[in-house]
Short mmCIF file of C-alpha atoms and ligand atoms in Angstrom, two decimals:
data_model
loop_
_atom_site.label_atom_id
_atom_site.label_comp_id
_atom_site.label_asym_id
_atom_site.label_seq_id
_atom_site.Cartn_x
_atom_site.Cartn_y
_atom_site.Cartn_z
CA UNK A 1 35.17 -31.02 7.96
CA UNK A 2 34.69 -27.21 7.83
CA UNK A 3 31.20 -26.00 8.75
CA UNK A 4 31.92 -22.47 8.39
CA UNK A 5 29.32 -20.72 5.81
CA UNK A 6 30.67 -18.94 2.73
CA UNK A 7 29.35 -16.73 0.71
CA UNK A 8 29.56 -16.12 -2.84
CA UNK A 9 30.87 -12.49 -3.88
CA UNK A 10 27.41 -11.32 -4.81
CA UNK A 11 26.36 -12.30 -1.72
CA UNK A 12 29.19 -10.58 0.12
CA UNK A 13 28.31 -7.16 -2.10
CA UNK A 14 24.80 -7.59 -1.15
CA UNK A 15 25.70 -7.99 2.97
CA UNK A 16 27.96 -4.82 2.30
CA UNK A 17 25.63 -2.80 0.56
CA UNK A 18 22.89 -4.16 3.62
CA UNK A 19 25.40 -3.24 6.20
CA UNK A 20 25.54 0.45 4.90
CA UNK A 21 21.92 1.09 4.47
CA UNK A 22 21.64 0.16 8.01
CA UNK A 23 24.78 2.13 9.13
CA UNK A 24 22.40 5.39 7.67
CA UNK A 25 19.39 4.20 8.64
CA UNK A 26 19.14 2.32 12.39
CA UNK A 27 18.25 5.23 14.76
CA UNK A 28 20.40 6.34 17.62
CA UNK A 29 18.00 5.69 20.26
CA UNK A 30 18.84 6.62 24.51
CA UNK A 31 16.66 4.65 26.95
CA UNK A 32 13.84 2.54 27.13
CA UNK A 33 13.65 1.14 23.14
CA UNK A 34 9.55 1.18 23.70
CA UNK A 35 9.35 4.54 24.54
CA UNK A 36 6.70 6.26 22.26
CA UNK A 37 9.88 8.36 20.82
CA UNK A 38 11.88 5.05 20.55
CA UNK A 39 8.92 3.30 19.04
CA UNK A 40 7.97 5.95 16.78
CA UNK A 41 12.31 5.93 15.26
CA UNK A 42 11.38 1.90 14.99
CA UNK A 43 8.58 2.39 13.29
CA UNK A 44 9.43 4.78 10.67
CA UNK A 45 12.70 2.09 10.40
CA UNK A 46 10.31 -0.49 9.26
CA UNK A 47 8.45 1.71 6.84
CA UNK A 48 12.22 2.22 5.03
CA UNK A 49 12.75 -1.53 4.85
CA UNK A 50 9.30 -1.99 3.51
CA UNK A 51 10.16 0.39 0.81
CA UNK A 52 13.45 -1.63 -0.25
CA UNK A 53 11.33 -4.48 0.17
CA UNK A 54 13.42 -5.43 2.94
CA UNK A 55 10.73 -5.64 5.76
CA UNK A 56 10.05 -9.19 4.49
CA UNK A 57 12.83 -10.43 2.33
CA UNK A 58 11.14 -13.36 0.23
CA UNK A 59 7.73 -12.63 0.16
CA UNK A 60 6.82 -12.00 -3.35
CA UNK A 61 7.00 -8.22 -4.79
CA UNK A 62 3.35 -8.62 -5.62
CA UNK A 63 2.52 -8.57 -1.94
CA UNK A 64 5.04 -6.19 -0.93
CA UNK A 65 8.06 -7.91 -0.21
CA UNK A 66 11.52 -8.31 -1.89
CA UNK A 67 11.56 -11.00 -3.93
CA UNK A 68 14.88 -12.32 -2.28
CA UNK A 69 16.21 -15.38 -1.92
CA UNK A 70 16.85 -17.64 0.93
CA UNK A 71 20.80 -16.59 1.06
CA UNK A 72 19.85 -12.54 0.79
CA UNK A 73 16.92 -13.46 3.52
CA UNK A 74 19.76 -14.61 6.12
CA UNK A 75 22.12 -11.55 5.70
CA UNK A 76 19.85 -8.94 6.28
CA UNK A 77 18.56 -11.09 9.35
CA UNK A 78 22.15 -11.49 10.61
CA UNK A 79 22.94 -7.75 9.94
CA UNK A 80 19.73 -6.80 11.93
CA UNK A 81 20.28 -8.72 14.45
CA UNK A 82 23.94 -7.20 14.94
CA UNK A 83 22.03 -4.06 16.35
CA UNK A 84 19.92 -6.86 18.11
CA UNK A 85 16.57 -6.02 16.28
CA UNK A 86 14.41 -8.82 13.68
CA UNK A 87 11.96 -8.15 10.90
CA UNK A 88 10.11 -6.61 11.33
CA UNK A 89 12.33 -4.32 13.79
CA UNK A 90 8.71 -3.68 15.97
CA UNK A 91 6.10 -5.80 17.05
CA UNK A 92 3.88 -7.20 14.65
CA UNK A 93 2.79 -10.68 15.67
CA UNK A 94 -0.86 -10.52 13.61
CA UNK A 95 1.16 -9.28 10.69
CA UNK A 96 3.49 -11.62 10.95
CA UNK A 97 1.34 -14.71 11.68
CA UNK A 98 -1.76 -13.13 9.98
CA UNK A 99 0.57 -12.24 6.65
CA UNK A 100 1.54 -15.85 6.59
CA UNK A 101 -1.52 -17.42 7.24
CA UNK A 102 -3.21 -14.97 4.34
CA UNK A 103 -0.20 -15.79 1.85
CA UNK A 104 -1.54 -19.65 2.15
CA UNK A 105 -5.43 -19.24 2.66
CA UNK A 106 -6.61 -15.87 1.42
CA UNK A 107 -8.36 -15.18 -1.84
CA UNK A 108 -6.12 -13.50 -4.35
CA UNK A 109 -8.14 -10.06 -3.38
CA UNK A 110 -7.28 -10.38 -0.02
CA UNK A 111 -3.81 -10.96 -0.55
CA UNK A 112 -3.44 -8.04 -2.82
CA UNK A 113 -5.75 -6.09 -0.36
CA UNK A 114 -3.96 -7.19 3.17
CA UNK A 115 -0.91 -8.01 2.25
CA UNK A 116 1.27 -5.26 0.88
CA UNK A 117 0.35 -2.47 3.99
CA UNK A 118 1.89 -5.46 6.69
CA UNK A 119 4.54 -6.31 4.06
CA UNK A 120 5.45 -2.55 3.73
CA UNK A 121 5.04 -1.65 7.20
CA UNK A 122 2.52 0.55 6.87
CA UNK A 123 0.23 -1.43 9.09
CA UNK A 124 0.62 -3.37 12.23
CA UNK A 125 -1.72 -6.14 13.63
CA UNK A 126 -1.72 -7.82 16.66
CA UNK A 127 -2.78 -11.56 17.06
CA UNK A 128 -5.79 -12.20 18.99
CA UNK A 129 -6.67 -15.88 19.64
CA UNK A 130 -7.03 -16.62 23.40
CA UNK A 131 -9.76 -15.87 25.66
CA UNK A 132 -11.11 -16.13 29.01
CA UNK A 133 -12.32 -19.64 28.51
CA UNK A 134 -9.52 -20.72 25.72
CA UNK A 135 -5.99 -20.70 26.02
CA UNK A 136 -4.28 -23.62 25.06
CA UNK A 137 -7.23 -25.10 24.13
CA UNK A 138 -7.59 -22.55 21.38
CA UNK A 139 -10.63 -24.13 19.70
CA UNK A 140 -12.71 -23.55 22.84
CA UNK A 141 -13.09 -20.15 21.97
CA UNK A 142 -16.27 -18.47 22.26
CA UNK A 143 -15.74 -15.45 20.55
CA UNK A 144 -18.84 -15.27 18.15
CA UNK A 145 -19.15 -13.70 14.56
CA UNK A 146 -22.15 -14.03 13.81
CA UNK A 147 -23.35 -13.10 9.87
CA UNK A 148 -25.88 -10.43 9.26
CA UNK A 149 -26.32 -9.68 5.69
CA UNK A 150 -23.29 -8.67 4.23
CA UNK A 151 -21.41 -8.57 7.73
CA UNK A 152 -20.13 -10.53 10.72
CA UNK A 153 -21.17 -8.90 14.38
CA UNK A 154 -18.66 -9.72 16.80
CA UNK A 155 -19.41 -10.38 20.50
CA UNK A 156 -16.58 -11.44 22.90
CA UNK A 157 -13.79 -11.23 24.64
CA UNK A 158 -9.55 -11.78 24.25
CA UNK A 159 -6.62 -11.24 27.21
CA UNK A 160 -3.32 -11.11 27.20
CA UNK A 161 -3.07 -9.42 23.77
CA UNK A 162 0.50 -7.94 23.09
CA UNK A 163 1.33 -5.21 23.10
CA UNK A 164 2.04 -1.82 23.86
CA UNK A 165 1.35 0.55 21.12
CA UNK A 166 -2.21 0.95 19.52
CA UNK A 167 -2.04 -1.64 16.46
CA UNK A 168 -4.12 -1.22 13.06
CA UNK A 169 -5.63 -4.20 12.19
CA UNK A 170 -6.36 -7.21 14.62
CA UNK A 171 -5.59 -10.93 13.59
CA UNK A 172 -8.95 -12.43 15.11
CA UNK A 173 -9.76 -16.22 15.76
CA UNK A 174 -13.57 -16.45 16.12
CA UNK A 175 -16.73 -18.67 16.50
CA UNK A 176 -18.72 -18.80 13.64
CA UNK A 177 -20.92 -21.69 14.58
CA UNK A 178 -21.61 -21.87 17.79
CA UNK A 179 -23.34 -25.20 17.69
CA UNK A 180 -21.64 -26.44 15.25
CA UNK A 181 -19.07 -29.39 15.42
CA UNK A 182 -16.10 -28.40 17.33
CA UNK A 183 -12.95 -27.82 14.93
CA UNK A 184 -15.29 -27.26 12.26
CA UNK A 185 -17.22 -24.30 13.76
CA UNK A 186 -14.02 -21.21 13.31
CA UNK A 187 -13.09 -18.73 11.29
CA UNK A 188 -10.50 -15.76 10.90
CA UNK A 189 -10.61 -11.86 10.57
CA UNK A 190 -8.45 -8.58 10.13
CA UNK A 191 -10.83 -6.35 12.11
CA UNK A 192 -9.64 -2.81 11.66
CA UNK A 193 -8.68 -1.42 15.43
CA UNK A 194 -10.97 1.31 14.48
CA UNK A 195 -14.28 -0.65 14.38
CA UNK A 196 -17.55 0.82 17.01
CA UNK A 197 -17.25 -1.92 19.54
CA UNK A 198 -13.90 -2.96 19.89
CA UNK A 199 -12.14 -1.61 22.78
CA UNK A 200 -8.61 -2.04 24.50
CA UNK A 201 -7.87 -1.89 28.11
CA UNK A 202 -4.06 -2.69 29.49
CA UNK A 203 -3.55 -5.51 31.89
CA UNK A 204 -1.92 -5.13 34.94
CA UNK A 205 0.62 -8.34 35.04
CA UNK A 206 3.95 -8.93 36.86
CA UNK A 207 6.10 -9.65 33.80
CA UNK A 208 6.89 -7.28 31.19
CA UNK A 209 6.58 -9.84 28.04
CA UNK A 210 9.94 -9.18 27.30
CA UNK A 211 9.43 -9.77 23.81
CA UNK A 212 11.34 -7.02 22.14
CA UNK A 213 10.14 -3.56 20.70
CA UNK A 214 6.22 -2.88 21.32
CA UNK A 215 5.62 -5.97 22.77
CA UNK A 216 5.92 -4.87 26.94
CA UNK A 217 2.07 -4.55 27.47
CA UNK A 218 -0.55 -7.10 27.45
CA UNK A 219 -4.33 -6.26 27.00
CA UNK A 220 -8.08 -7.36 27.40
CA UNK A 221 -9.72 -6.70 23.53
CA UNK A 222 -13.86 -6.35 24.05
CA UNK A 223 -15.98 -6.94 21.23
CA UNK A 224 -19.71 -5.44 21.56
CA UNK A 225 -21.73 -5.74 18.28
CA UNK A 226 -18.99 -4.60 16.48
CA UNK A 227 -19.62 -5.46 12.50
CA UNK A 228 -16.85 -6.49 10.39
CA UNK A 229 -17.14 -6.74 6.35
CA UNK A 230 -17.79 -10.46 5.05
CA UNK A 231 -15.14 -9.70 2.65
CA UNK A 232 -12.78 -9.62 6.07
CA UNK A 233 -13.28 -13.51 7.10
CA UNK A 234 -10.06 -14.85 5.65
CA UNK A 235 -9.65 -18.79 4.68
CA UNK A 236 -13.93 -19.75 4.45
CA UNK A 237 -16.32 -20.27 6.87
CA UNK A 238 -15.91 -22.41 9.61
CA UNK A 239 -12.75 -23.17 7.91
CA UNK A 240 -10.76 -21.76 11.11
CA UNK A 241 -8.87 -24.58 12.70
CA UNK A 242 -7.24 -25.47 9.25
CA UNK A 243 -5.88 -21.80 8.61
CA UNK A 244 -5.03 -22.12 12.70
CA UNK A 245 -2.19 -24.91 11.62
CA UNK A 246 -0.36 -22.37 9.55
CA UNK A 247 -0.73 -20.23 12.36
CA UNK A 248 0.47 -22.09 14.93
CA UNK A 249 2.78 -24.15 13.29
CA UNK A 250 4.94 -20.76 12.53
CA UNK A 251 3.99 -18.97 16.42
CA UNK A 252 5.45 -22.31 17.76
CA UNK A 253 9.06 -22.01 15.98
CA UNK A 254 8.70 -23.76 12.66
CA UNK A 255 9.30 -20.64 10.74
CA UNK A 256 12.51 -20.79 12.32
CA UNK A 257 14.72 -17.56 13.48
CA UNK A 258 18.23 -15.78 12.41
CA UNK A 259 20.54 -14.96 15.73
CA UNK A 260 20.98 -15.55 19.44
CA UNK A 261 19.97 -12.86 22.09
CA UNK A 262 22.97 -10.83 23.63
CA UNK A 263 23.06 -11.88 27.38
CA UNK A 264 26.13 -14.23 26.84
CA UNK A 265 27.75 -10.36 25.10
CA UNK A 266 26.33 -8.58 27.94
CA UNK A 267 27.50 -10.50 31.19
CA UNK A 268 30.95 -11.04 29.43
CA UNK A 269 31.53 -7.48 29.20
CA UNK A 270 30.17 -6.85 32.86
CA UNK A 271 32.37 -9.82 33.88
CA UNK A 272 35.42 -7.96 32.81
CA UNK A 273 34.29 -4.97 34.90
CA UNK A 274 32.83 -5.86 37.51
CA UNK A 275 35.18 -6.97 40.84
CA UNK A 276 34.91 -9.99 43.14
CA UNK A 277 37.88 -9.86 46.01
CA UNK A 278 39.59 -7.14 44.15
CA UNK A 279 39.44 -9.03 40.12
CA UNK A 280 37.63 -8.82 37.83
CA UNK A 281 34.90 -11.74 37.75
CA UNK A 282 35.71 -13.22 34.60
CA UNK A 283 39.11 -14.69 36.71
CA UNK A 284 37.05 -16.48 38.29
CA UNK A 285 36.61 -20.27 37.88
CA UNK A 286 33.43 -20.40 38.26
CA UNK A 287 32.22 -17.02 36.84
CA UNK A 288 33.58 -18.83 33.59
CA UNK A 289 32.08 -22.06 33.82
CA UNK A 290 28.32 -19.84 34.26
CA UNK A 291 29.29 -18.11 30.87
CA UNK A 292 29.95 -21.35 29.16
CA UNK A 293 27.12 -22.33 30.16
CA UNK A 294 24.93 -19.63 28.84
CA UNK A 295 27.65 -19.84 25.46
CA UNK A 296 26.21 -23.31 24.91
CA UNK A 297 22.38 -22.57 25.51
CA UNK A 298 22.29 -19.63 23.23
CA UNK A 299 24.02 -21.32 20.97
CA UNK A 300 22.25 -24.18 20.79
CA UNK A 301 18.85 -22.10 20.31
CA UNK A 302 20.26 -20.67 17.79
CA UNK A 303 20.77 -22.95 16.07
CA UNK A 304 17.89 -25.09 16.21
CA UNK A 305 16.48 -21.41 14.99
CA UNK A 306 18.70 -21.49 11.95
CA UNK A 307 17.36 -24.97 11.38
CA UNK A 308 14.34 -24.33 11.29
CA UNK A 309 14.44 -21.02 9.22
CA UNK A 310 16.34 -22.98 6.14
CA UNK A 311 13.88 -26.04 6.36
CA UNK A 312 11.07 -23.49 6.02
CA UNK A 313 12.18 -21.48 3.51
CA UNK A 314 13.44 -24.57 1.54
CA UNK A 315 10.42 -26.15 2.00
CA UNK A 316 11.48 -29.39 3.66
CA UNK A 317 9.04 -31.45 4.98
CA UNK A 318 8.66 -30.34 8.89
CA UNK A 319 7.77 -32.71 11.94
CA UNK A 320 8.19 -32.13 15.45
CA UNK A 321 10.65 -29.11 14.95
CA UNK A 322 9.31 -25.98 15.51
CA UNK A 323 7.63 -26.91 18.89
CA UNK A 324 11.20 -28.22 19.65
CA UNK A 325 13.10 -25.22 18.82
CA UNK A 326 9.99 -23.57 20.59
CA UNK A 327 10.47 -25.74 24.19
CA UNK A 328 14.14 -25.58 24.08
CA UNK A 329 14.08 -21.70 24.00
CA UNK A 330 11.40 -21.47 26.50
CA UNK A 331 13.44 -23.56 29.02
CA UNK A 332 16.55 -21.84 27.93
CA UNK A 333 15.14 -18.60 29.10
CA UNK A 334 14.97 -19.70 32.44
CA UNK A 335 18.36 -21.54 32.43
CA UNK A 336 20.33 -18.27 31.41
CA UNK A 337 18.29 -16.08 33.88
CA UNK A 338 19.38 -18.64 36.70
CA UNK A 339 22.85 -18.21 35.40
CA UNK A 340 23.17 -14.68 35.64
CA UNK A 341 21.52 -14.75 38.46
CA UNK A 342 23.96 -16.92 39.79
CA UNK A 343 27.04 -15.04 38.16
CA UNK A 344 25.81 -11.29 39.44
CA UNK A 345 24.91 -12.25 42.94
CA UNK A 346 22.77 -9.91 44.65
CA UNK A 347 23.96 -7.31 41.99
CA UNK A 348 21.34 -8.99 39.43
CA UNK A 349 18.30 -7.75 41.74
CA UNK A 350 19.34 -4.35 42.39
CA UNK A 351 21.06 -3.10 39.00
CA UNK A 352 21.72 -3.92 35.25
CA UNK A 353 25.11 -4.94 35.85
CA UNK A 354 26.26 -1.78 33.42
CA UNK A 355 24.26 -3.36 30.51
CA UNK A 356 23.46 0.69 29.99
CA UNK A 357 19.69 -0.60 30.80
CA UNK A 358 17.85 1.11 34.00
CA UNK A 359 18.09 -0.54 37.46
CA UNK A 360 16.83 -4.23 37.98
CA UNK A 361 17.00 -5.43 34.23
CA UNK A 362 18.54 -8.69 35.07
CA UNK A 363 15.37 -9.05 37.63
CA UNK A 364 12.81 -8.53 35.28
CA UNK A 365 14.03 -10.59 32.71
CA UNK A 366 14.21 -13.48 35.38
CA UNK A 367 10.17 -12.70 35.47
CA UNK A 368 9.95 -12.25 32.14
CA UNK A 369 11.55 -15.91 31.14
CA UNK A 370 9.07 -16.98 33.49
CA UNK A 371 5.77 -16.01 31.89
CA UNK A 372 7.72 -16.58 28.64
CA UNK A 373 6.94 -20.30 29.40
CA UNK A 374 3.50 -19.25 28.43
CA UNK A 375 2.67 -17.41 25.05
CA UNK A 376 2.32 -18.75 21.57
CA UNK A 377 2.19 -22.29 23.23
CA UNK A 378 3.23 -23.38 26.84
CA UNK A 379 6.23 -25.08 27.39
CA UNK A 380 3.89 -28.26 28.37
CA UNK A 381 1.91 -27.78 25.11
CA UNK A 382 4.94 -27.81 23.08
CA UNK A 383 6.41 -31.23 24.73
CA UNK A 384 2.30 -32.65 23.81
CA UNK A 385 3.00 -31.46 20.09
CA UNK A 386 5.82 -33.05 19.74
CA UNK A 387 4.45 -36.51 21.03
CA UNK A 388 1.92 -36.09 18.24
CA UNK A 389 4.40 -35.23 15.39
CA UNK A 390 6.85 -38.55 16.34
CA UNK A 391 3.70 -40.27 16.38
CA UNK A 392 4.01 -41.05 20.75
CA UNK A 393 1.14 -43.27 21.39
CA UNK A 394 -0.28 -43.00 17.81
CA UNK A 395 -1.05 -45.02 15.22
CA UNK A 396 -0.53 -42.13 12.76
CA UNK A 397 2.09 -38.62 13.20
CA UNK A 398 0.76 -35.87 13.19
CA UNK A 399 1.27 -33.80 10.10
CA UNK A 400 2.89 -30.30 10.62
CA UNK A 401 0.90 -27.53 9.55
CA UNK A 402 1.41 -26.18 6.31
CA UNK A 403 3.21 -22.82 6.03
CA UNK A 404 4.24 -22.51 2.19
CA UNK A 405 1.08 -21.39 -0.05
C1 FAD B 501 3.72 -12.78 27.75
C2 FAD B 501 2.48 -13.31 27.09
C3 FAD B 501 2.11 -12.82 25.85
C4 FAD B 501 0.96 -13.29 25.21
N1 FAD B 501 0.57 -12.73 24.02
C5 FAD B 501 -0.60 -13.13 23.46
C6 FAD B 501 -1.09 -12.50 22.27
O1 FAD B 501 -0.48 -11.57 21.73
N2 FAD B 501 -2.27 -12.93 21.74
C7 FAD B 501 -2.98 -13.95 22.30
O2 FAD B 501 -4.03 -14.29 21.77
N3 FAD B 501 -2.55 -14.56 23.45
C8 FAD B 501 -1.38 -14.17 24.03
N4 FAD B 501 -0.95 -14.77 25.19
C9 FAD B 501 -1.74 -15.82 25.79
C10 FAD B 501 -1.13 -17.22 25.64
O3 FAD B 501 -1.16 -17.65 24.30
C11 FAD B 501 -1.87 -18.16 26.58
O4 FAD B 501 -1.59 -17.73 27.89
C12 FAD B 501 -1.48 -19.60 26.38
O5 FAD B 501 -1.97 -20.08 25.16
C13 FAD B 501 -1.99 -20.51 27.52
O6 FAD B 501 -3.34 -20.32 27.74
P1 FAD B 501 -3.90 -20.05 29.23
O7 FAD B 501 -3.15 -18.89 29.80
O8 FAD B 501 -5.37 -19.97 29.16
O9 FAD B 501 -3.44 -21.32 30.08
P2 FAD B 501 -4.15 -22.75 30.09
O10 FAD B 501 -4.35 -23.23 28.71
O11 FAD B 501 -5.35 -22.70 30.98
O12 FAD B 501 -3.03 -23.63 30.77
C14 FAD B 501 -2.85 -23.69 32.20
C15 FAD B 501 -1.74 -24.72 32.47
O13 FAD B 501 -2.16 -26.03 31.97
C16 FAD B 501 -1.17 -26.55 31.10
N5 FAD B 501 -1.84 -27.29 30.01
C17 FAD B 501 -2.87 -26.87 29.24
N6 FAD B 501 -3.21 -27.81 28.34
C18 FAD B 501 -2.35 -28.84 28.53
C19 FAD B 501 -2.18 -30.13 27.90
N7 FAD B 501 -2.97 -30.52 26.88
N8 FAD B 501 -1.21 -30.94 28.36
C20 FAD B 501 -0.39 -30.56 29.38
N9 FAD B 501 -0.52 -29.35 30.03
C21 FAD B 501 -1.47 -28.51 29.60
C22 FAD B 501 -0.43 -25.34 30.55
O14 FAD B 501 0.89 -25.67 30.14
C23 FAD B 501 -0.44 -24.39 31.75
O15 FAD B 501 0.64 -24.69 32.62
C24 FAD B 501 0.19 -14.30 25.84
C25 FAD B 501 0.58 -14.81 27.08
C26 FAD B 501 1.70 -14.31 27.72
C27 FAD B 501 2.07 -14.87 29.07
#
């Protein structure tokens, strides 16, 4: 049996003319990729997608996307990720998550008003759900909108909000009743950044994130009487935890991804240069057997990414998937860190092994796969989900949450 994709000539044009564009159009960038400079080339990157409709393949034109298909989707993911960037090629995880959750639970004004600035890249949103006194336990929150007249005033806090460059909107899970019945007592915003009363301060934490361009910094967002438009609250009031299953459902892998990250590429080429007992490492037995294993892992999360990404777009019905793709990557992380860690020797603390990347890379992204255990759903979390969706000590699955509007 061969398992080896093909693609129709169309679809080979279409990669070729994709391939070209991006040939013209990916900056040349020296340094650290979040650098305001850096970020600023990614940035105006996305815009140019956005314009092709390329930013977000098969959303609808109406919204601002392209219109593609599910076949056109995957080549310009794969021929992104071949300069190791996604879509959007900067963080965006409220437009992203907030886009999606809109295209199933906003009005039709809201789409038309929202949508087409995140589609386009005009605008990007970061998410904002947890809070001092809810992190996993999400619906906890006690962030409060309260309505006055035509407006919600806002009064709380949010930590550990990605990322690193000021955003334009803010994806905001809030309390709408506070005495109201928990799960029924939540709704949603896009808060302009801009709003009297919102204010960002940067954490100070060990790990960087490490979850690609824009993404390094993590922040407390305060909210002090600052009044957001009625027409803002997106998916009705107290409505909340329902619009949070699209959310999460798609933050926890069930959207499914396009490509494996490069550290099996990277410590292959440093293998070939680097010298243990006068030869190169990758003559070594056991170097080898570490890059298999890192082969497999990466692999394997890949695919369970590609999974995931056709079931989604196909609309298949979804279970326990995306929280396994989600669990498997998380533990990954670590697995491959260990590895190189193990492959490098004391090299892996004090340089970046020629990866071109400034001293200690392979260090900090041994911390970062570490706190990467945590976001969009701990590693524990995810293993709980699951349980639910096969139905573990249920009399009833769980359903997964709807992502297709
Ligand atoms: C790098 C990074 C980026 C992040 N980015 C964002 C962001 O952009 N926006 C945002 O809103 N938040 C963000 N977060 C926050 C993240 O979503 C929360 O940290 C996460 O949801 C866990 O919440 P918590 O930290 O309060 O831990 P807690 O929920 O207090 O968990 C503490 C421990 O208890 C375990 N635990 C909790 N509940 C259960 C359970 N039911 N069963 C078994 N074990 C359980 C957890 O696994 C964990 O080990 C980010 C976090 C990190 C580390």
């Amino acid at each position: 049996m061969d398992f080896k994709p093909t693609y129709t000539p169309e679809q080979e044009a279409f990669r070729k003319e994709v391939r070209s564009w991006l040939e013209a159009h990916v900056p040349n960038v020296e340094g650290d990729r979040d650098s305001d400079e850096n970020y600023a080339k990614y940035r105006q990157l996305g815009r140019d997608l956005g314009a092709r409709g390329w930013l977000r393949p098969t959303v609808s034109k109406d919204y601002g996307g392209g219109g593609l298909n599910f076949e056109q989707s995957v080549i310009l993911y794969e021929e992104m990720d071949q300069y190791g960037l996604g879509l959007p090629p900067y963080y965006d995880s409220g437009g992203w998550l907030g886009g999606a959750s809109i295209l199933v639970w906003g009005t039709e004004e809201q789409k038309q008003r929202f949508l087409p600035p995140i589609f386009k890249g005009e605008v990007v949103t970061w998410q904002l759900l947890t809070a001092p006194e809810a992190g996993s336990d999400l619906a906890g929150t006690k962030t409060d909108a309260i309505r006055d007249g035509d407006d919600y005033v806002i009064n709380g806090t949010k930590i550990y909000v990605g990322g690193s460059h000021k955003p334009d909107m803010l994806w905001t899970f809030t309390r709408t009743d506070p005495t109201g019945p928990r799960h029924k007592n939540t709704s949603w915003f896009m808060i302009p950044t801009d709003t009297p009363g919102v204010t960002i301060v940067p954490m100070d934490l060990l790990g960087d994130g490490g979850e690609g361009i824009g993404a390094s910094v993590k922040n407390t967002v305060y909210f002090e009487d600052a009044r957001v438009s009625a027409k803002n609250l997106v998916g009705g009031v107290n409505n909340g935890w329902q619009v949070a299953t699209t959310h999460l459902e798609l933050e926890h892998g069930g959207g499914g991804s396009i490509g494996r990250n490069k550290w099996f590429e990277r410590a292959v080429q440093w293998s070939k240069t680097e010298k243990r007992n006068g030869r190169p490492l990758i003559e070594d037995a056991e170097a080898r057997d570490r890059l298999a294993d890192i082969f497999v892992l990466t692999e394997v999360s890949r695919l369970f990414g590609l999974r995931n990404y056709w079931m989604n777009r196909t609309h298949q019905k979804m279970s326990y998937e995306g929280s396994q793709s989600s669990y498997y990557r998380k533990l990954t992380g670590l697995d491959i860190t260990t590895n190189l860690q193990e492959l490098f020797g004391p090299a892996s603390l004090i340089n970046g092994g020629g990866f071109d990347f400034s001293e200690g890379t392979l260090d900090a992204y041994h911390r970062s796969a570490i706190t990467a255990l945590h976001p969009g759903g701990t590693a524990d979390v995810q293993k709980v989900l699951m349980a639910r969706r096969m139905g573990l000590g249920r009399d009833e699955a769980e359903a997964a949450g709807k992502t297709v509007e």
